Short mmCIF file of C-alpha atoms and ligand atoms in Angstrom, two decimals:
data_model
loop_
_atom_site.label_atom_id
_atom_site.label_comp_id
_atom_site.label_asym_id
_atom_site.label_seq_id
_atom_site.Cartn_x
_atom_site.Cartn_y
_atom_site.Cartn_z
CA UNK A 279 -4.57 122.84 -232.91
CA UNK A 280 -5.04 124.88 -236.08
CA UNK A 281 -7.17 123.46 -238.88
CA UNK A 282 -6.08 124.77 -242.30
CA UNK A 283 -8.27 125.02 -245.40
CA UNK A 284 -5.99 122.45 -247.07
CA UNK A 285 -2.99 120.56 -245.66
CA UNK A 286 -0.35 120.09 -248.35
CA UNK A 287 2.34 119.32 -245.77
CA UNK A 288 0.38 116.34 -244.47
CA UNK A 289 -0.14 115.18 -248.06
CA UNK A 290 3.57 115.41 -248.83
CA UNK A 291 4.46 113.53 -245.64
CA UNK A 292 2.28 110.70 -246.94
CA UNK A 293 3.91 110.40 -250.36
CA UNK A 294 7.37 111.82 -249.63
CA UNK A 295 9.37 108.76 -250.71
CA UNK A 296 7.69 108.51 -254.09
CA UNK A 297 7.84 112.26 -254.74
CA UNK A 298 11.50 112.52 -253.78
CA UNK A 299 12.31 109.56 -256.02
CA UNK A 300 10.47 111.19 -258.94
CA UNK A 301 12.24 114.54 -258.46
CA UNK A 302 15.63 112.85 -258.32
CA UNK A 303 14.83 110.79 -261.40
CA UNK A 304 14.31 114.02 -263.34
CA UNK A 305 17.40 115.68 -261.86
CA UNK A 306 19.50 112.66 -262.83
CA UNK A 307 18.04 112.61 -266.35
CA UNK A 308 19.24 116.13 -267.17
CA UNK A 309 16.05 116.60 -269.23
CA UNK A 310 13.71 119.33 -268.03
CA UNK A 311 11.36 120.57 -270.76
CA UNK A 312 9.23 118.41 -273.14
CA UNK A 313 10.54 114.94 -272.42
CA UNK A 314 9.45 111.45 -271.38
CA UNK A 315 7.77 112.43 -268.07
CA UNK A 316 5.55 114.98 -269.78
CA UNK A 317 4.64 112.54 -272.54
CA UNK A 318 3.83 109.81 -270.01
CA UNK A 319 1.72 112.22 -267.95
CA UNK A 320 -0.19 113.26 -271.07
CA UNK A 321 -1.01 109.62 -271.82
CA UNK A 322 -2.00 108.90 -268.26
CA UNK A 323 -4.17 112.02 -268.01
CA UNK A 324 -5.89 111.34 -271.32
CA UNK A 325 -6.76 107.87 -270.00
CA UNK A 326 -7.91 109.34 -266.69
CA UNK A 327 -10.06 112.04 -268.30
CA UNK A 328 -11.35 109.56 -270.90
CA UNK A 329 -10.27 111.78 -273.80
CA UNK A 330 -8.17 110.94 -276.84
CA UNK A 331 -5.61 113.66 -276.20
CA UNK A 332 -4.05 115.62 -273.35
CA UNK A 333 -1.49 118.40 -273.76
CA UNK A 334 0.60 119.68 -270.85
CA UNK A 335 0.86 123.47 -270.61
CA UNK A 336 2.27 126.03 -268.19
CA UNK A 337 -0.82 126.56 -266.02
CA UNK A 338 -4.61 126.48 -266.04
CA UNK A 339 -4.85 130.06 -267.29
CA UNK A 340 -2.69 129.28 -270.33
CA UNK A 341 -4.78 126.15 -270.87
CA UNK A 342 -7.79 128.45 -271.36
CA UNK A 343 -5.87 130.85 -273.62
CA UNK A 344 -4.54 128.02 -275.79
CA UNK A 345 -7.96 126.37 -275.97
CA UNK A 346 -9.53 129.68 -277.06
CA UNK A 347 -6.78 130.18 -279.64
CA UNK A 348 -7.15 126.61 -280.92
CA UNK A 349 -10.86 127.36 -281.49
CA UNK A 350 -9.87 130.56 -283.37
CA UNK A 351 -11.61 132.87 -280.90
CA UNK A 352 -10.54 136.39 -281.78
CA UNK A 353 -11.12 140.07 -281.14
CA UNK A 354 -14.79 141.02 -281.20
CA UNK A 355 -16.09 137.48 -280.69
CA UNK A 356 -18.47 136.94 -277.79
CA UNK A 357 -17.87 134.20 -275.25
CA UNK A 358 -20.60 133.34 -272.76
CA UNK A 359 -19.44 132.41 -269.29
CA UNK A 360 -20.22 132.58 -265.59
CA UNK A 361 -19.45 135.55 -263.34
CA UNK A 362 -18.99 133.21 -260.39
CA UNK A 363 -15.54 131.76 -260.99
CA UNK A 364 -11.84 132.52 -260.69
CA UNK A 365 -10.84 135.61 -262.71
CA UNK A 366 -8.81 133.64 -265.28
CA UNK A 367 -11.93 132.15 -266.90
CA UNK A 368 -12.95 135.53 -268.34
CA UNK A 369 -9.54 137.24 -268.22
CA UNK A 370 -8.24 134.97 -270.98
CA UNK A 371 -11.26 135.80 -273.17
CA UNK A 372 -10.72 139.54 -272.72
CA UNK A 373 -6.97 139.26 -273.20
CA UNK A 374 -7.58 137.95 -276.73
CA UNK A 375 -9.81 140.96 -277.42
CA UNK A 376 -12.97 138.86 -277.28
CA UNK A 377 -15.93 139.91 -275.14
CA UNK A 378 -16.97 137.98 -272.04
CA UNK A 379 -20.77 137.80 -271.82
CA UNK A 380 -21.76 136.97 -268.27
CA UNK A 381 -24.85 134.86 -267.57
CA UNK A 382 -26.18 134.45 -264.04
CA UNK A 383 -25.80 131.23 -262.07
CA UNK A 384 -28.16 128.56 -260.84
CA UNK A 385 -29.01 129.15 -257.16
CA UNK A 386 -28.73 125.44 -256.28
CA UNK A 387 -25.42 124.45 -257.90
CA UNK A 388 -23.86 127.91 -258.41
CA UNK A 389 -22.94 126.78 -261.94
CA UNK A 390 -23.92 128.69 -265.08
CA UNK A 391 -27.73 128.82 -265.31
CA UNK A 392 -28.48 126.91 -268.50
CA UNK A 393 -32.00 128.38 -268.64
CA UNK A 394 -30.50 131.83 -269.23
CA UNK A 395 -27.91 130.95 -271.88
CA UNK A 396 -30.10 131.01 -274.98
CA UNK A 397 -31.23 134.61 -274.48
CA UNK A 398 -27.58 135.74 -274.55
CA UNK A 399 -26.66 134.06 -277.84
CA UNK A 400 -26.03 136.49 -280.71
CA UNK A 401 -24.53 136.20 -284.18
CA UNK A 402 -21.16 137.02 -282.59
CA UNK A 403 -21.27 134.25 -279.97
CA UNK A 404 -18.41 131.84 -280.74
CA UNK A 405 -18.01 129.87 -277.53
CA UNK A 406 -19.36 129.12 -274.07
CA UNK A 407 -17.06 128.44 -271.11
CA UNK A 408 -18.93 126.55 -268.40
CA UNK A 409 -16.97 126.22 -265.16
CA UNK A 410 -17.54 123.15 -262.99
CA UNK A 411 -17.48 125.25 -259.88
CA UNK A 412 -16.04 123.81 -256.66
CA UNK A 413 -15.78 120.40 -258.36
CA UNK A 414 -19.42 119.78 -259.35
CA UNK A 415 -20.02 119.44 -263.07
CA UNK A 416 -22.89 121.05 -264.87
CA UNK A 417 -24.87 119.29 -267.59
CA UNK A 418 -22.60 119.88 -270.59
CA UNK A 419 -24.76 117.66 -272.84
CA UNK A 420 -27.76 119.91 -272.21
CA UNK A 421 -25.64 122.98 -272.88
CA UNK A 422 -24.52 121.44 -276.18
CA UNK A 423 -28.13 120.91 -277.22
CA UNK A 424 -28.60 124.66 -276.79
CA UNK A 425 -25.45 125.73 -278.60
CA UNK A 426 -25.04 123.11 -281.35
CA UNK A 427 -27.59 124.71 -283.75
CA UNK A 428 -25.44 127.85 -283.76
CA UNK A 429 -22.06 126.13 -284.21
CA UNK A 430 -20.96 127.52 -280.85
CA UNK A 431 -17.93 125.77 -279.29
CA UNK A 432 -17.70 124.64 -275.69
CA UNK A 433 -14.63 124.93 -273.49
CA UNK A 434 -15.09 123.19 -270.16
CA UNK A 435 -13.10 124.98 -267.46
CA UNK A 436 -12.49 121.88 -265.36
CA UNK A 437 -9.76 123.48 -263.21
CA UNK A 438 -11.64 122.58 -260.04
CA UNK A 439 -13.18 119.34 -261.23
CA UNK A 440 -10.46 116.90 -262.27
CA UNK A 441 -11.97 113.43 -261.84
CA UNK A 442 -15.57 114.63 -261.44
CA UNK A 443 -18.31 112.95 -263.46
CA UNK A 444 -21.73 113.83 -264.84
CA UNK A 445 -23.97 110.92 -265.88
CA UNK A 446 -20.80 108.86 -265.72
CA UNK A 447 -18.72 111.07 -267.99
CA UNK A 448 -15.56 112.84 -266.91
CA UNK A 449 -15.05 116.57 -266.52
CA UNK A 450 -13.31 117.96 -269.59
CA UNK A 451 -14.33 115.12 -271.90
CA UNK A 452 -17.72 116.40 -273.06
CA UNK A 453 -17.09 119.79 -274.66
CA UNK A 454 -14.93 120.52 -277.70
CA UNK A 455 -12.07 121.02 -275.29
CA UNK A 456 -11.44 120.91 -271.54
CA UNK A 457 -8.91 122.78 -269.45
CA UNK A 458 -7.28 121.69 -266.20
CA UNK A 459 -5.18 123.48 -263.62
CA UNK A 460 -2.55 121.79 -261.49
CA UNK A 461 -2.07 124.84 -259.27
CA UNK A 462 -0.78 123.45 -255.95
CA UNK A 463 -4.12 123.80 -254.13
CA UNK A 464 -6.19 122.08 -256.80
CA UNK A 465 -7.32 118.46 -256.28
CA UNK A 466 -4.38 117.32 -258.42
CA UNK A 467 -1.73 119.89 -257.54
CA UNK A 468 1.83 120.29 -258.77
CA UNK A 469 4.63 121.82 -256.67
CA UNK A 470 4.55 124.91 -258.85
CA UNK A 471 2.49 125.98 -261.85
CA UNK A 472 1.13 123.48 -264.39
CA UNK A 473 -1.98 122.91 -266.48
CA UNK A 474 -3.43 120.78 -269.25
CA UNK A 475 -5.74 120.85 -272.25
CA UNK A 476 -7.79 117.73 -272.97
CA UNK A 477 -9.78 117.03 -276.13
CA UNK A 478 -11.08 114.33 -278.45
CA UNK A 479 -10.32 116.37 -281.55
CA UNK A 480 -7.03 115.77 -283.37
CA UNK A 481 -6.94 119.30 -284.77
CA UNK A 482 -7.27 120.94 -281.36
CA UNK A 483 -4.61 118.63 -279.97
CA UNK A 484 -2.17 119.58 -282.74
CA UNK A 485 -2.99 123.27 -282.50
CA UNK A 486 -2.42 123.43 -278.72
CA UNK A 487 0.86 121.50 -279.13
CA UNK A 488 2.05 124.11 -281.65
CA UNK A 489 0.83 127.09 -279.65
CA UNK A 490 2.53 126.02 -276.41
CA UNK A 491 5.86 125.92 -278.28
CA UNK A 492 6.00 129.28 -280.09
CA UNK A 493 3.65 128.23 -282.88
CA UNK A 494 6.24 125.74 -283.99
CA UNK A 495 5.97 122.19 -285.23
CA UNK A 496 9.47 121.79 -286.63
CA UNK A 497 12.11 123.48 -284.49
CA UNK A 498 12.91 127.05 -285.67
CA UNK A 499 10.08 127.01 -288.25
CA UNK A 500 7.18 129.06 -286.86
CA UNK A 501 3.75 128.69 -288.46
CA UNK A 502 1.91 131.12 -286.21
CA UNK A 503 2.40 133.42 -283.22
CA UNK A 504 2.31 131.23 -280.15
CA UNK A 505 3.46 131.10 -276.54
CA UNK A 506 6.07 129.57 -274.31
CA UNK A 507 3.82 127.46 -272.10
CA UNK A 508 5.00 123.98 -271.22
CA UNK A 509 4.44 121.63 -268.32
CA UNK A 510 8.00 120.90 -267.22
CA UNK A 511 9.47 117.46 -266.55
CA UNK A 512 9.81 117.98 -262.79
CA UNK A 513 6.14 118.87 -262.38
CA UNK A 514 5.12 116.05 -264.72
CA UNK A 515 7.03 113.48 -262.65
CA UNK A 516 5.44 114.84 -259.46
CA UNK A 517 1.96 114.84 -260.97
CA UNK A 518 2.39 111.25 -262.17
CA UNK A 519 2.92 110.18 -258.56
CA UNK A 520 -0.07 112.18 -257.32
CA UNK A 521 -2.32 110.97 -260.14
CA UNK A 522 -2.08 107.46 -258.69
CA UNK A 523 -3.75 108.78 -255.52
CA UNK A 524 -6.27 111.12 -257.11
CA UNK A 525 -9.28 108.78 -257.14
CA UNK A 526 -8.83 107.86 -253.49
CA UNK A 527 -8.28 111.52 -252.54
CA UNK A 528 -11.42 112.57 -254.38
CA UNK A 529 -13.32 109.75 -252.69
CA UNK A 530 -12.04 110.96 -249.31
CA UNK A 531 -13.19 114.50 -250.12
CA UNK A 532 -16.66 113.14 -250.90
CA UNK A 533 -16.67 111.35 -247.53
CA UNK A 534 -15.72 114.55 -245.69
CA UNK A 535 -18.41 116.48 -247.56
CA UNK A 536 -21.03 113.85 -246.73
CA UNK A 537 -20.05 114.03 -243.05
CA UNK A 538 -20.32 117.83 -243.04
CA UNK A 539 -23.77 117.50 -244.65
CA UNK A 540 -24.88 115.26 -241.77
CA UNK A 541 -23.26 117.31 -239.00
CA UNK A 542 -24.71 120.54 -240.37
CA UNK A 543 -28.19 119.17 -241.17
CA UNK A 544 -29.79 120.72 -238.10
CA UNK A 545 -28.36 124.19 -238.73
CA UNK A 546 -29.47 123.87 -242.34
CA UNK A 547 -32.94 122.79 -241.22
CA UNK A 548 -33.24 125.98 -239.17
CA UNK A 549 -32.24 127.98 -242.24
CA UNK A 550 -29.05 129.30 -240.62
CA UNK A 551 -26.83 127.83 -243.33
CA UNK A 552 -27.39 126.48 -246.84
CA UNK A 553 -25.52 123.27 -247.65
CA UNK A 554 -23.76 122.82 -251.02
CA UNK A 555 -26.49 122.16 -253.58
CA UNK A 556 -26.27 118.79 -255.32
CA UNK A 557 -27.28 117.97 -258.87
CA UNK A 558 -28.37 114.31 -258.56
CA UNK A 559 -26.68 113.41 -261.89
CA UNK A 560 -23.32 114.84 -260.81
CA UNK A 561 -20.50 113.08 -258.96
CA UNK A 562 -18.56 116.01 -257.51
CA UNK A 563 -14.97 116.03 -256.26
CA UNK A 564 -15.40 118.82 -253.67
CA UNK A 565 -12.48 120.98 -254.64
CA UNK A 566 -14.12 123.20 -252.03
CA UNK A 567 -16.95 122.57 -249.58
CA UNK A 568 -18.89 125.81 -249.79
CA UNK A 569 -21.67 126.83 -247.42
CA UNK A 570 -23.88 129.88 -247.65
CA UNK A 571 -25.16 131.92 -244.74
CA UNK A 572 -26.52 135.39 -244.14
CA UNK A 573 -24.48 135.22 -240.94
CA UNK A 574 -21.22 134.44 -242.75
CA UNK A 575 -19.33 137.23 -241.02
CA UNK A 576 -20.13 135.98 -237.50
CA UNK A 577 -19.41 132.36 -238.44
CA UNK A 578 -16.05 133.13 -240.07
CA UNK A 579 -15.03 135.26 -237.09
CA UNK A 580 -15.83 132.43 -234.67
CA UNK A 581 -13.92 129.93 -236.84
CA UNK A 582 -10.88 132.21 -236.99
CA UNK A 583 -11.04 132.62 -233.20
CA UNK A 584 -10.93 128.83 -232.84
CA UNK A 585 -7.92 128.51 -235.17
CA UNK A 586 -10.00 127.13 -238.03
CA UNK A 587 -9.41 128.46 -241.54
CA UNK A 588 -12.28 129.42 -243.82
CA UNK A 589 -12.35 131.56 -246.96
CA UNK A 590 -14.76 133.47 -249.15
CA UNK A 591 -15.28 132.16 -252.70
CA UNK A 592 -15.76 134.54 -254.50
CA UNK A 593 -16.06 137.94 -252.80
CA UNK A 594 -16.63 139.90 -256.03
CA UNK A 595 -18.35 138.33 -259.05
CA UNK A 596 -16.48 138.97 -262.27
CA UNK A 597 -19.02 141.38 -263.82
CA UNK A 598 -18.40 143.75 -260.90
CA UNK A 599 -14.59 143.51 -260.95
CA UNK A 600 -12.82 146.79 -261.63
CA UNK A 601 -10.98 145.17 -264.55
CA UNK A 602 -14.33 144.48 -266.27
CA UNK A 603 -15.70 147.94 -265.54
CA UNK A 604 -15.54 148.66 -269.28
CA UNK A 605 -18.37 146.15 -269.81
CA UNK A 606 -20.63 148.61 -267.96
CA UNK A 607 -22.46 146.07 -265.82
CA UNK A 608 -24.08 147.33 -262.62
CA UNK A 609 -24.78 145.81 -259.21
CA UNK A 610 -28.11 144.00 -259.38
CA UNK A 611 -27.61 142.83 -262.97
CA UNK A 612 -26.73 139.24 -262.00
CA UNK A 613 -28.48 138.87 -258.65
CA UNK A 614 -27.86 135.17 -257.96
CA UNK A 615 -24.09 135.49 -258.40
CA UNK A 616 -24.07 138.65 -256.33
CA UNK A 617 -26.10 136.93 -253.60
CA UNK A 618 -23.67 133.99 -253.55
CA UNK A 619 -20.73 136.37 -253.30
CA UNK A 620 -22.34 137.90 -250.24
CA UNK A 621 -22.99 134.61 -248.47
CA UNK A 622 -20.66 131.82 -249.60
CA UNK A 623 -17.61 130.56 -247.74
CA UNK A 624 -15.50 127.40 -247.79
CA UNK A 625 -14.74 125.12 -244.86
CA UNK A 626 -11.63 122.94 -244.49
CA UNK A 627 -12.22 119.89 -246.69
CA UNK A 628 -9.29 117.72 -247.73
CA UNK A 629 -8.40 114.02 -247.65
CA UNK A 630 -6.32 114.19 -244.44
CA UNK A 631 -8.97 116.08 -242.44
CA UNK A 632 -9.91 114.01 -239.37
CA UNK A 633 -13.38 113.23 -238.07
CA UNK A 634 -12.83 115.00 -234.77
CA UNK A 635 -11.56 118.06 -236.63
CA UNK A 636 -14.75 118.19 -238.68
CA UNK A 637 -16.77 117.91 -235.48
CA UNK A 638 -14.83 120.84 -234.03
CA UNK A 639 -15.50 122.92 -237.15
CA UNK A 640 -19.23 122.24 -236.91
CA UNK A 641 -19.42 122.79 -233.14
CA UNK A 642 -17.73 126.16 -233.62
CA UNK A 643 -20.25 127.10 -236.32
CA UNK A 644 -23.22 126.00 -234.25
CA UNK A 645 -21.99 127.89 -231.18
CA UNK A 646 -21.60 131.05 -233.28
CA UNK A 647 -25.16 130.65 -234.53
CA UNK A 648 -26.68 130.38 -231.04
CA UNK A 649 -25.11 133.65 -229.88
C1 PLP B 65 -7.38 127.76 -260.73
C2 PLP B 65 -8.33 128.12 -261.79
C3 PLP B 65 -7.91 128.60 -263.04
C4 PLP B 65 -6.49 129.00 -263.34
O1 PLP B 65 -5.54 128.03 -263.12
P1 PLP B 65 -4.00 128.46 -262.88
O2 PLP B 65 -3.30 127.15 -262.96
O3 PLP B 65 -3.93 129.08 -261.53
O4 PLP B 65 -3.60 129.39 -263.96
C5 PLP B 65 -8.87 128.81 -264.01
N1 PLP B 65 -10.17 128.59 -263.78
C6 PLP B 65 -10.61 128.16 -262.58
C7 PLP B 65 -12.07 127.92 -262.39
C8 PLP B 65 -9.72 127.93 -261.55
O5 PLP B 65 -10.17 127.53 -260.36
#
């Protein structure tokens, strides 16, 4: 029996009746863009994220672009972020002509290293984008203490952390603005592309609403250059069904992660693998369960041989990506991120994963390590 990294077919089988009903409801309505499903999802997500506003957009990448635009980030501005994330986090900064400034990560949590942020602040720094990597939040309040004296804005990239908390507060609700992705493999996944911007600030809410619809408030009157980036009615109806399960799915992911921690404790004790580092104030949602090992290659080969999926997150940190070659950063410049890229890999971790499957994953790893 194969064990995938994530089992969306099993998830669908579980909720098929409700999903099919939602899809048919939209088909019957004849209304597909900016309608009642999207509005209802926005209300439900704002309540879930504990923010005043939520705005549905085309995907998580556009959510970042629209958030940056709503904060008036423009060409030449500097935006501090992590090199250890999905490309979109910094791509959107660069696409607006702004300059991504990469700061190394914390070796325990693999999130932006807050101790190194201050040294990178200049008169051109306009924003910081912390990424709650793999579903574990970083301390946004502490980051804000660092940045507030300079008027620097904070965009939380919460694409991997929907539902996560830090000192009780939800991902996306702490910074000036938060961005979510509903890419199908995310913890709350659509059946296509979708994303969202969450905020407590009325002005940002209004700005993102305009920008997602061609810079337009009143139809055919355009106040600024915008985008076509909406969360469609079909995806909204689907996401509304899945949102009802999200807390229990996230809880199940935490259970699987805790079981892996126990099953892998011995291997970790020997120093063969490093378990995901936990910040005691964080309540993660384990978008991914990521181990580190100097013997990653052998372990992943053994897993593949046993029909068990695993995957490297992220093989190349952003400062060493070809696309960011123009920044002129060299290997060795951000050693913690580079080290993580050389050692980190994700194991299957999803709500439907069974206990005996987890045991098989760990037995396969342990066997590989004794060879
Ligand atoms: C998935 C992801 C995005 C982009 O989301 P899309 O919906 O795929 O555009 C941005 N940032 C992070 C950290 C992500 O994981």
